[in-house]
Amino acid sequence: MFRSATFRLTLWYLVIIMIISVIFSVAIYELSTRELRASLHRQAIIYQTLPWYRSGPTGYPVQSLDQQLKTAKNRLQFNLVLLNLAILAGAGGAGYLLARRTLRPIETALDVQSRFTADASHELRTPLTAMRTEIEVALRDAKLPPDQARGLLASNLEEITKLEALSAGLLKLAQHGGNLPLEPCSAEDVAAEAVARLEKALEQRNITIDNKVKDIQVLGDQQSLVDLVAILLDNAIKYSPSKSTIELASGVRGRQGYISVRDHGKGIKASDVPHIFDRFYRADTSRNKEQVSGYGLGLSIAKQIAEAHKGSIEVRSQAGKGSTFALLLPLADSNNQSNKKARKNSA
Ligand code: ADP
């Protein structure tokens, strides 16, 4: 599809360039012949006043005016045709390269989109298949005992909850692609709201939070930043042993402020680290053994939100020891103002 689009775009570039080139050539031809005619006319006046000049500098008789004009016109036409052929060849090659460069980002975006659709439908199909199989087996049994029927419904409900979480994740991925209203917001408030959102999970796992996030003003959309920190915190809870502690901290690094989430959980293998921000990627440790719930969407949503803020997420992790995820964001100007105020007050 993109091959033929590239050729079609090249053809359009060629048509446009050649139309411009031909118009210029005609204009050059017209102007040059007019100029030529005028200069030959001036020569003719000299011939009339100086008859000895007619036999040219070599002694041969000079061509008649019309002949000279015709020869010059022919030479000009020939040169212009040559020039246009050269432009056609050059523009063909350059146009093709330009068309490929123009279409490549669109091709990449479409590839990403179709891979995403394929991955999403694959992930959506897994719980649906589980539900379908269970229902089919139950329907075949004409005398299904009520407790088994209840068990089936409970299992289906569980799959529906998973589907809901997955579709909510997919929706978030779609939502956070656009532009966000960025305004100064407090890192302290963001962290506090994220912790409050995960209070229940913290309680269930008996995990303590050591929150040392200070009132740094970063540039962002408060709700999106809470979503992001909540994803990092949720992972820290999921991949940490119960009764452990998760540390939240903040600071300033150059023109950026950061909020970090440090856990003492299972950590991430070095070979998995480059992939954890990919959609639907789950490290083996999350799929096996304890079967930690998730779809591998959290960190890709987090990365997308960070990028919409012109920020980034850094990871430091050691398998078996724990991980630190740091969200780096541009600092708001209000930091400088409050710093100046603080310096003034202390002076
Ligand atoms: P999910 O947690 O739903 O699997 P994520 O996109 O949030 O998806 O994370 C991708 C993978 O990165 C996880 O499957 C897990 O293997 C790894 N990971 C993320 N955060 C942590 C963490 N704090 N500790 C250990 N592994 C983590």
Tab-separated table of C-alpha atoms and ligand atoms in Angstrom:
chain	number	residue	atom	x	y	z
A	1	MET	CA	0.000	0.000	0.000
A	2	PHE	CA	2.764	2.451	0.981
A	3	ARG	CA	4.817	1.499	-2.122
A	4	SER	CA	2.110	2.637	-4.502
A	5	ALA	CA	1.406	5.700	-2.310
A	6	THR	CA	5.122	6.595	-2.530
A	7	PHE	CA	5.032	6.345	-6.321
A	8	ARG	CA	1.835	8.376	-6.530
A	9	LEU	CA	3.270	11.092	-4.270
A	10	THR	CA	6.494	11.104	-6.328
A	11	LEU	CA	4.386	11.555	-9.460
A	12	TRP	CA	2.576	14.494	-7.897
A	13	TYR	CA	5.884	16.110	-6.860
A	14	LEU	CA	7.157	15.582	-10.426
A	15	VAL	CA	4.048	17.087	-12.000
A	16	ILE	CA	4.278	20.176	-9.749
A	17	ILE	CA	8.027	20.628	-10.321
A	18	MET	CA	7.706	20.123	-14.079
A	19	ILE	CA	4.791	22.577	-14.360
A	20	ILE	CA	6.905	25.205	-12.559
A	21	SER	CA	9.977	24.339	-14.632
A	22	VAL	CA	8.081	24.537	-17.961
A	23	ILE	CA	6.474	27.873	-16.993
A	24	PHE	CA	9.936	29.259	-16.119
A	25	SER	CA	11.421	27.857	-19.335
A	26	VAL	CA	8.703	29.486	-21.469
A	27	ALA	CA	9.215	32.771	-19.618
A	28	ILE	CA	13.009	32.568	-20.088
A	29	TYR	CA	12.525	31.715	-23.763
A	30	GLU	CA	10.153	34.629	-24.338
A	31	LEU	CA	12.332	37.150	-22.480
A	32	SER	CA	15.550	35.946	-24.116
A	33	THR	CA	14.134	36.011	-27.665
A	34	ARG	CA	12.743	39.497	-27.061
A	35	GLU	CA	16.137	40.630	-25.786
A	36	LEU	CA	17.860	38.934	-28.732
A	37	ARG	CA	15.579	40.565	-31.271
A	38	ALA	CA	16.242	43.980	-29.726
A	39	SER	CA	20.007	43.507	-29.710
A	40	LEU	CA	19.995	42.212	-33.321
A	41	HIS	CA	17.907	45.203	-34.263
A	42	ARG	CA	20.550	47.470	-32.733
A	43	GLN	CA	23.186	45.586	-34.762
A	44	ALA	CA	21.164	46.114	-37.929
A	45	ILE	CA	21.301	49.858	-37.389
A	46	ILE	CA	25.101	49.604	-37.081
A	47	TYR	CA	25.221	47.575	-40.357
A	48	GLN	CA	23.308	50.283	-42.137
A	49	THR	CA	25.604	53.068	-40.947
A	50	LEU	CA	28.863	51.062	-41.330
A	51	PRO	CA	28.580	48.999	-44.525
A	52	TRP	CA	32.204	47.653	-44.183
A	53	TYR	CA	31.117	45.949	-40.957
A	54	ARG	CA	28.813	43.565	-42.907
A	55	SER	CA	31.621	41.161	-43.619
A	56	GLY	CA	32.053	40.232	-39.929
A	57	PRO	CA	35.336	40.102	-37.945
A	58	THR	CA	36.552	36.931	-39.816
A	59	GLY	CA	35.960	38.487	-43.165
A	60	TYR	CA	32.994	36.163	-43.957
A	61	PRO	CA	29.649	37.831	-44.538
A	62	VAL	CA	27.527	37.984	-41.386
A	63	GLN	CA	24.256	35.891	-41.423
A	64	SER	CA	21.034	37.752	-42.133
A	65	LEU	CA	19.135	39.035	-39.080
A	66	ASP	CA	16.355	36.421	-39.380
A	67	GLN	CA	18.868	33.613	-39.745
A	68	GLN	CA	20.800	34.771	-36.682
A	69	LEU	CA	17.584	35.023	-34.690
A	70	LYS	CA	16.497	31.527	-35.811
A	71	THR	CA	19.867	29.952	-34.918
A	72	ALA	CA	19.876	31.615	-31.500
A	73	LYS	CA	16.255	30.548	-30.863
A	74	ASN	CA	17.038	26.935	-31.844
A	75	ARG	CA	20.072	26.855	-29.551
A	76	LEU	CA	18.009	28.329	-26.698
A	77	GLN	CA	15.198	25.811	-27.245
A	78	PHE	CA	17.690	22.934	-27.286
A	79	ASN	CA	19.352	24.119	-24.046
A	80	LEU	CA	15.996	24.617	-22.318
A	81	VAL	CA	14.809	21.135	-23.328
A	82	LEU	CA	18.092	19.684	-22.007
A	83	LEU	CA	17.676	21.634	-18.777
A	84	ASN	CA	14.088	20.376	-18.349
A	85	LEU	CA	15.157	16.788	-18.963
A	86	ALA	CA	17.875	17.174	-16.315
A	87	ILE	CA	15.306	18.684	-13.902
A	88	LEU	CA	12.909	15.794	-14.673
A	89	ALA	CA	15.577	13.199	-13.857
A	90	GLY	CA	16.777	15.034	-10.726
A	91	ALA	CA	13.257	15.772	-9.510
A	92	GLY	CA	12.250	12.130	-10.051
A	93	GLY	CA	14.989	10.880	-7.711
A	94	ALA	CA	14.622	13.692	-5.181
A	95	GLY	CA	10.813	13.424	-5.305
A	96	TYR	CA	10.948	9.704	-4.573
A	97	LEU	CA	13.255	10.242	-1.571
A	98	LEU	CA	11.061	13.095	-0.321
A	99	ALA	CA	7.898	11.011	-0.741
A	100	ARG	CA	9.464	8.168	1.233
A	101	ARG	CA	10.536	10.559	3.988
A	102	THR	CA	7.056	12.105	4.112
A	103	LEU	CA	5.254	8.782	4.265
A	104	ARG	CA	7.613	6.905	6.606
A	105	PRO	CA	6.307	8.446	9.903
A	106	ILE	CA	2.728	7.754	8.779
A	107	GLU	CA	3.681	4.161	7.936
A	108	THR	CA	5.370	3.737	11.342
A	109	ALA	CA	2.359	5.221	13.171
A	110	LEU	CA	0.010	2.908	11.264
A	111	ASP	CA	2.210	-0.094	12.066
A	112	VAL	CA	2.177	0.821	15.771
A	113	GLN	CA	-1.588	1.320	15.643
A	114	SER	CA	-2.300	-2.008	13.954
A	115	ARG	CA	0.096	-3.853	16.314
A	116	PHE	CA	-1.701	-2.194	19.221
A	117	THR	CA	-5.119	-3.224	17.869
A	118	ALA	CA	-3.890	-6.801	17.349
A	119	ASP	CA	-2.389	-6.960	20.866
A	120	ALA	CA	-5.485	-5.385	22.436
A	121	SER	CA	-7.893	-7.757	20.708
A	122	HIS	CA	-5.686	-10.702	21.677
A	123	GLU	CA	-5.723	-9.634	25.328
A	124	LEU	CA	-9.488	-9.004	25.199
A	125	ARG	CA	-10.069	-12.431	23.695
A	126	THR	CA	-8.349	-14.303	26.580
A	127	PRO	CA	-10.953	-13.534	29.301
A	128	LEU	CA	-13.779	-13.816	26.766
A	129	THR	CA	-12.626	-17.321	25.748
A	130	ALA	CA	-12.407	-18.367	29.402
A	131	MET	CA	-15.962	-17.146	30.017
A	132	ARG	CA	-17.303	-18.792	26.875
A	133	THR	CA	-15.741	-22.177	27.702
A	134	GLU	CA	-17.139	-22.150	31.232
A	135	ILE	CA	-20.630	-21.183	30.056
A	136	GLU	CA	-20.625	-23.809	27.285
A	137	VAL	CA	-19.577	-26.575	29.692
A	138	ALA	CA	-22.257	-25.476	32.189
A	139	LEU	CA	-24.975	-25.373	29.495
A	140	ARG	CA	-24.194	-28.957	28.452
A	141	ASP	CA	-24.954	-30.103	31.988
A	142	ALA	CA	-28.764	-30.173	32.256
A	143	LYS	CA	-28.664	-30.747	36.007
A	144	LEU	CA	-26.067	-28.201	37.047
A	145	PRO	CA	-26.102	-27.967	40.866
A	146	PRO	CA	-26.826	-24.439	42.162
A	147	ASP	CA	-23.463	-24.120	43.986
A	148	GLN	CA	-21.591	-24.922	40.741
A	149	ALA	CA	-23.753	-22.404	38.878
A	150	ARG	CA	-22.905	-19.812	41.515
A	151	GLY	CA	-19.197	-20.661	41.187
A	152	LEU	CA	-19.458	-20.204	37.435
A	153	LEU	CA	-21.099	-16.818	37.841
A	154	ALA	CA	-18.430	-15.746	40.341
A	155	SER	CA	-15.676	-16.800	37.936
A	156	ASN	CA	-17.400	-14.954	35.070
A	157	LEU	CA	-17.689	-11.867	37.238
A	158	GLU	CA	-13.944	-12.056	37.880
A	159	GLU	CA	-13.262	-12.179	34.138
A	160	ILE	CA	-15.606	-9.223	33.608
A	161	THR	CA	-13.689	-7.235	36.237
A	162	LYS	CA	-10.469	-8.037	34.337
A	163	LEU	CA	-12.095	-6.929	31.075
A	164	GLU	CA	-13.186	-3.688	32.712
A	165	ALA	CA	-9.651	-3.023	33.957
A	166	LEU	CA	-8.246	-3.778	30.520
A	167	SER	CA	-10.695	-1.542	28.663
A	168	ALA	CA	-10.101	1.253	31.226
A	169	GLY	CA	-6.353	0.913	30.559
A	170	LEU	CA	-6.859	1.016	26.801
A	171	LEU	CA	-9.088	4.064	27.151
A	172	LYS	CA	-6.435	5.834	29.242
A	173	LEU	CA	-3.818	5.080	26.614
A	174	ALA	CA	-6.052	6.670	23.985
A	175	GLN	CA	-6.893	9.688	26.176
A	176	HIS	CA	-3.392	10.645	27.218
A	177	GLY	CA	-2.109	10.891	23.646
A	178	GLY	CA	-3.275	14.484	23.177
A	179	ASN	CA	-2.221	17.841	24.574
A	180	LEU	CA	-2.673	18.379	28.271
A	181	PRO	CA	-3.253	21.709	30.014
A	182	LEU	CA	0.032	22.210	31.890
A	183	GLU	CA	-0.029	24.419	34.957
A	184	PRO	CA	1.982	24.598	38.191
A	185	CYS	CA	1.015	21.832	40.573
A	186	SER	CA	2.473	20.652	43.833
A	187	ALA	CA	4.410	17.374	43.854
A	188	GLU	CA	3.344	16.994	47.484
A	189	ASP	CA	-0.373	17.098	46.557
A	190	VAL	CA	0.146	14.706	43.641
A	191	ALA	CA	1.892	12.141	45.851
A	192	ALA	CA	-0.656	12.503	48.679
A	193	GLU	CA	-3.579	11.963	46.269
A	194	ALA	CA	-1.911	8.919	44.695
A	195	VAL	CA	-1.288	7.374	48.120
A	196	ALA	CA	-4.899	8.048	49.135
A	197	ARG	CA	-6.105	6.323	45.961
A	198	LEU	CA	-4.201	3.154	46.873
A	199	GLU	CA	-5.001	3.127	50.573
A	200	LYS	CA	-7.076	-0.070	50.313
A	201	ALA	CA	-4.344	-2.025	48.469
A	202	LEU	CA	-1.752	-0.792	50.985
A	203	GLU	CA	-3.929	-1.970	53.845
A	204	GLN	CA	-4.574	-5.361	52.242
A	205	ARG	CA	-0.849	-5.994	51.709
A	206	ASN	CA	0.112	-4.423	55.024
A	207	ILE	CA	2.600	-2.148	53.263
A	208	THR	CA	3.773	1.115	54.833
A	209	ILE	CA	4.435	4.296	52.890
A	210	ASP	CA	7.312	6.568	53.832
A	211	ASN	CA	6.227	9.757	52.079
A	212	LYS	CA	8.976	12.411	51.912
A	213	VAL	CA	7.655	14.314	48.880
A	214	LYS	CA	8.108	18.078	49.332
A	215	ASP	CA	6.111	20.996	47.997
A	216	ILE	CA	7.978	21.360	44.705
A	217	GLN	CA	6.002	23.059	41.959
A	218	VAL	CA	6.123	21.104	38.708
A	219	LEU	CA	4.429	21.890	35.425
A	220	GLY	CA	1.630	19.469	34.687
A	221	ASP	CA	-1.958	18.395	34.724
A	222	GLN	CA	-2.626	17.408	38.328
A	223	GLN	CA	-5.067	14.539	37.645
A	224	SER	CA	-2.845	12.974	34.980
A	225	LEU	CA	0.152	13.197	37.304
A	226	VAL	CA	-1.846	11.525	40.080
A	227	ASP	CA	-2.762	8.755	37.572
A	228	LEU	CA	0.923	8.349	36.740
A	229	VAL	CA	2.239	8.238	40.313
A	230	ALA	CA	-0.642	5.885	41.225
A	231	ILE	CA	0.539	3.479	38.465
A	232	LEU	CA	4.101	3.507	39.854
A	233	LEU	CA	2.805	3.076	43.377
A	234	ASP	CA	0.397	0.307	42.359
A	235	ASN	CA	3.292	-1.602	40.751
A	236	ALA	CA	5.468	-1.053	43.812
A	237	ILE	CA	2.678	-2.549	45.959
A	238	LYS	CA	2.024	-5.457	43.554
A	239	TYR	CA	5.658	-6.464	43.245
A	240	SER	CA	6.655	-5.974	46.911
A	241	PRO	CA	6.384	-8.480	49.741
A	242	SER	CA	3.699	-7.744	52.308
A	243	LYS	CA	4.765	-5.829	55.415
A	244	SER	CA	7.477	-3.989	53.463
A	245	THR	CA	7.953	-0.249	53.075
A	246	ILE	CA	7.692	1.902	49.940
A	247	GLU	CA	9.536	5.206	49.937
A	248	LEU	CA	8.302	8.280	48.098
A	249	ALA	CA	10.736	11.150	47.664
A	250	SER	CA	11.154	14.312	45.602
A	251	GLY	CA	13.884	16.704	44.596
A	252	VAL	CA	15.246	19.062	41.964
A	253	ARG	CA	17.690	18.090	39.255
A	254	GLY	CA	18.719	21.003	37.039
A	255	ARG	CA	15.537	22.435	35.503
A	256	GLN	CA	13.512	19.391	36.416
A	257	GLY	CA	11.756	18.244	39.520
A	258	TYR	CA	11.318	14.572	40.333
A	259	ILE	CA	9.054	12.292	42.312
A	260	SER	CA	10.500	8.849	43.011
A	261	VAL	CA	8.872	5.611	44.170
A	262	ARG	CA	11.221	3.064	45.727
A	263	ASP	CA	10.223	-0.447	46.679
A	264	HIS	CA	12.066	-3.396	48.198
A	265	GLY	CA	10.298	-6.007	46.127
A	266	LYS	CA	11.326	-8.550	43.531
A	267	GLY	CA	13.051	-6.047	41.238
A	268	ILE	CA	13.370	-6.350	37.471
A	269	LYS	CA	15.920	-8.389	35.523
A	270	ALA	CA	18.321	-6.201	33.516
A	271	SER	CA	17.184	-7.924	30.305
A	272	ASP	CA	13.538	-6.956	31.018
A	273	VAL	CA	14.181	-3.290	31.852
A	274	PRO	CA	14.322	-2.038	28.212
A	275	HIS	CA	10.900	-3.596	27.510
A	276	ILE	CA	8.798	-2.809	30.574
A	277	PHE	CA	7.385	0.380	28.975
A	278	ASP	CA	6.167	-1.555	25.913
A	279	ARG	CA	2.432	-2.137	25.656
A	280	PHE	CA	1.335	-5.519	27.028
A	281	TYR	CA	4.865	-6.417	28.113
A	282	ARG	CA	5.024	-8.360	31.357
A	283	ALA	CA	8.259	-9.718	32.756
A	284	ASP	CA	8.232	-13.483	33.326
A	285	THR	CA	8.282	-13.012	37.084
A	286	SER	CA	4.890	-11.232	36.948
A	287	ARG	CA	3.266	-13.984	34.866
A	288	ASN	CA	4.620	-16.976	36.785
A	289	LYS	CA	4.358	-18.183	40.333
A	290	GLU	CA	2.239	-15.750	42.315
A	291	GLN	CA	0.355	-14.584	39.198
A	292	VAL	CA	0.363	-10.871	39.928
A	293	SER	CA	-2.645	-9.325	38.179
A	294	GLY	CA	-2.108	-6.913	35.304
A	295	TYR	CA	-1.973	-6.558	31.545
A	296	GLY	CA	1.350	-4.883	31.010
A	297	LEU	CA	-0.346	-1.565	30.200
A	298	GLY	CA	0.428	0.460	33.352
A	299	LEU	CA	3.946	1.581	32.512
A	300	SER	CA	3.133	2.350	28.870
A	301	ILE	CA	0.307	4.613	30.095
A	302	ALA	CA	2.735	6.162	32.622
A	303	LYS	CA	5.322	6.785	29.904
A	304	GLN	CA	2.714	8.340	27.623
A	305	ILE	CA	1.559	10.720	30.382
A	306	ALA	CA	5.189	11.643	31.207
A	307	GLU	CA	5.906	12.401	27.549
A	308	ALA	CA	2.758	14.541	27.263
A	309	HIS	CA	4.344	16.599	30.094
A	310	LYS	CA	7.737	16.781	28.317
A	311	GLY	CA	9.001	14.634	31.150
A	312	SER	CA	10.438	11.136	31.454
A	313	ILE	CA	10.595	8.122	33.752
A	314	GLU	CA	13.889	6.669	34.955
A	315	VAL	CA	14.225	3.136	36.316
A	316	ARG	CA	16.854	1.663	38.566
A	317	SER	CA	16.285	-1.907	39.581
A	318	GLN	CA	18.098	-4.922	40.913
A	319	ALA	CA	16.519	-8.337	40.654
A	320	GLY	CA	15.624	-9.584	44.116
A	321	LYS	CA	16.378	-6.254	45.810
A	322	GLY	CA	13.816	-3.752	44.571
A	323	SER	CA	13.204	-0.951	42.100
A	324	THR	CA	13.169	2.834	42.001
A	325	PHE	CA	11.045	4.624	39.408
A	326	ALA	CA	11.660	8.378	39.160
A	327	LEU	CA	9.284	10.677	37.304
A	328	LEU	CA	11.107	13.751	35.975
A	329	LEU	CA	9.062	16.834	35.082
A	330	PRO	CA	9.778	20.430	34.063
A	331	LEU	CA	9.796	22.768	37.069
A	332	ALA	CA	7.154	25.510	37.170
A	333	ASP	CA	8.327	29.157	37.181
A	334	SER	CA	6.560	29.630	40.522
A	335	ASN	CA	9.468	27.677	42.110
A	336	ASN	CA	11.884	30.459	41.138
A	337	GLN	CA	9.462	33.115	42.396
A	338	SER	CA	8.978	31.377	45.757
A	339	ASN	CA	12.729	30.818	46.010
A	340	LYS	CA	13.308	34.537	45.323
A	341	LYS	CA	10.651	35.466	47.909
A	342	ALA	CA	12.247	33.155	50.464
A	343	ARG	CA	15.666	34.714	49.776
A	344	LYS	CA	14.168	38.256	50.069
A	345	ASN	CA	12.455	37.412	53.362
A	346	SER	CA	15.608	35.960	54.802
A	347	ALA	CA	17.645	39.061	53.719
B	1	ADP	P1	1.578	-4.843	34.815
B	1	ADP	O1	2.087	-4.434	36.168
B	1	ADP	O2	0.141	-4.713	34.664
B	1	ADP	O3	2.112	-6.167	34.380
B	1	ADP	P2	3.136	-2.605	33.833
B	1	ADP	O4	3.187	-2.015	32.474
B	1	ADP	O5	2.765	-1.699	34.937
B	1	ADP	O6	2.167	-3.836	33.721
B	1	ADP	O7	4.553	-3.214	34.142
B	1	ADP	C1	5.211	-3.988	33.172
B	1	ADP	C2	6.122	-4.999	33.844
B	1	ADP	O8	7.203	-4.331	34.504
B	1	ADP	C3	5.427	-5.798	34.921
B	1	ADP	O9	4.787	-6.918	34.401
B	1	ADP	C4	6.573	-6.164	35.851
B	1	ADP	O10	7.215	-7.315	35.363
B	1	ADP	C5	7.554	-5.008	35.698
B	1	ADP	N1	7.462	-4.052	36.825
B	1	ADP	C6	6.898	-2.854	36.826
B	1	ADP	N2	7.019	-2.221	38.013
B	1	ADP	C7	7.714	-3.071	38.794
B	1	ADP	C8	8.183	-3.018	40.154
B	1	ADP	N3	7.987	-1.958	40.925
B	1	ADP	N4	8.881	-4.097	40.605
B	1	ADP	C9	9.106	-5.162	39.826
B	1	ADP	N5	8.689	-5.281	38.546
B	1	ADP	C10	8.001	-4.253	38.027
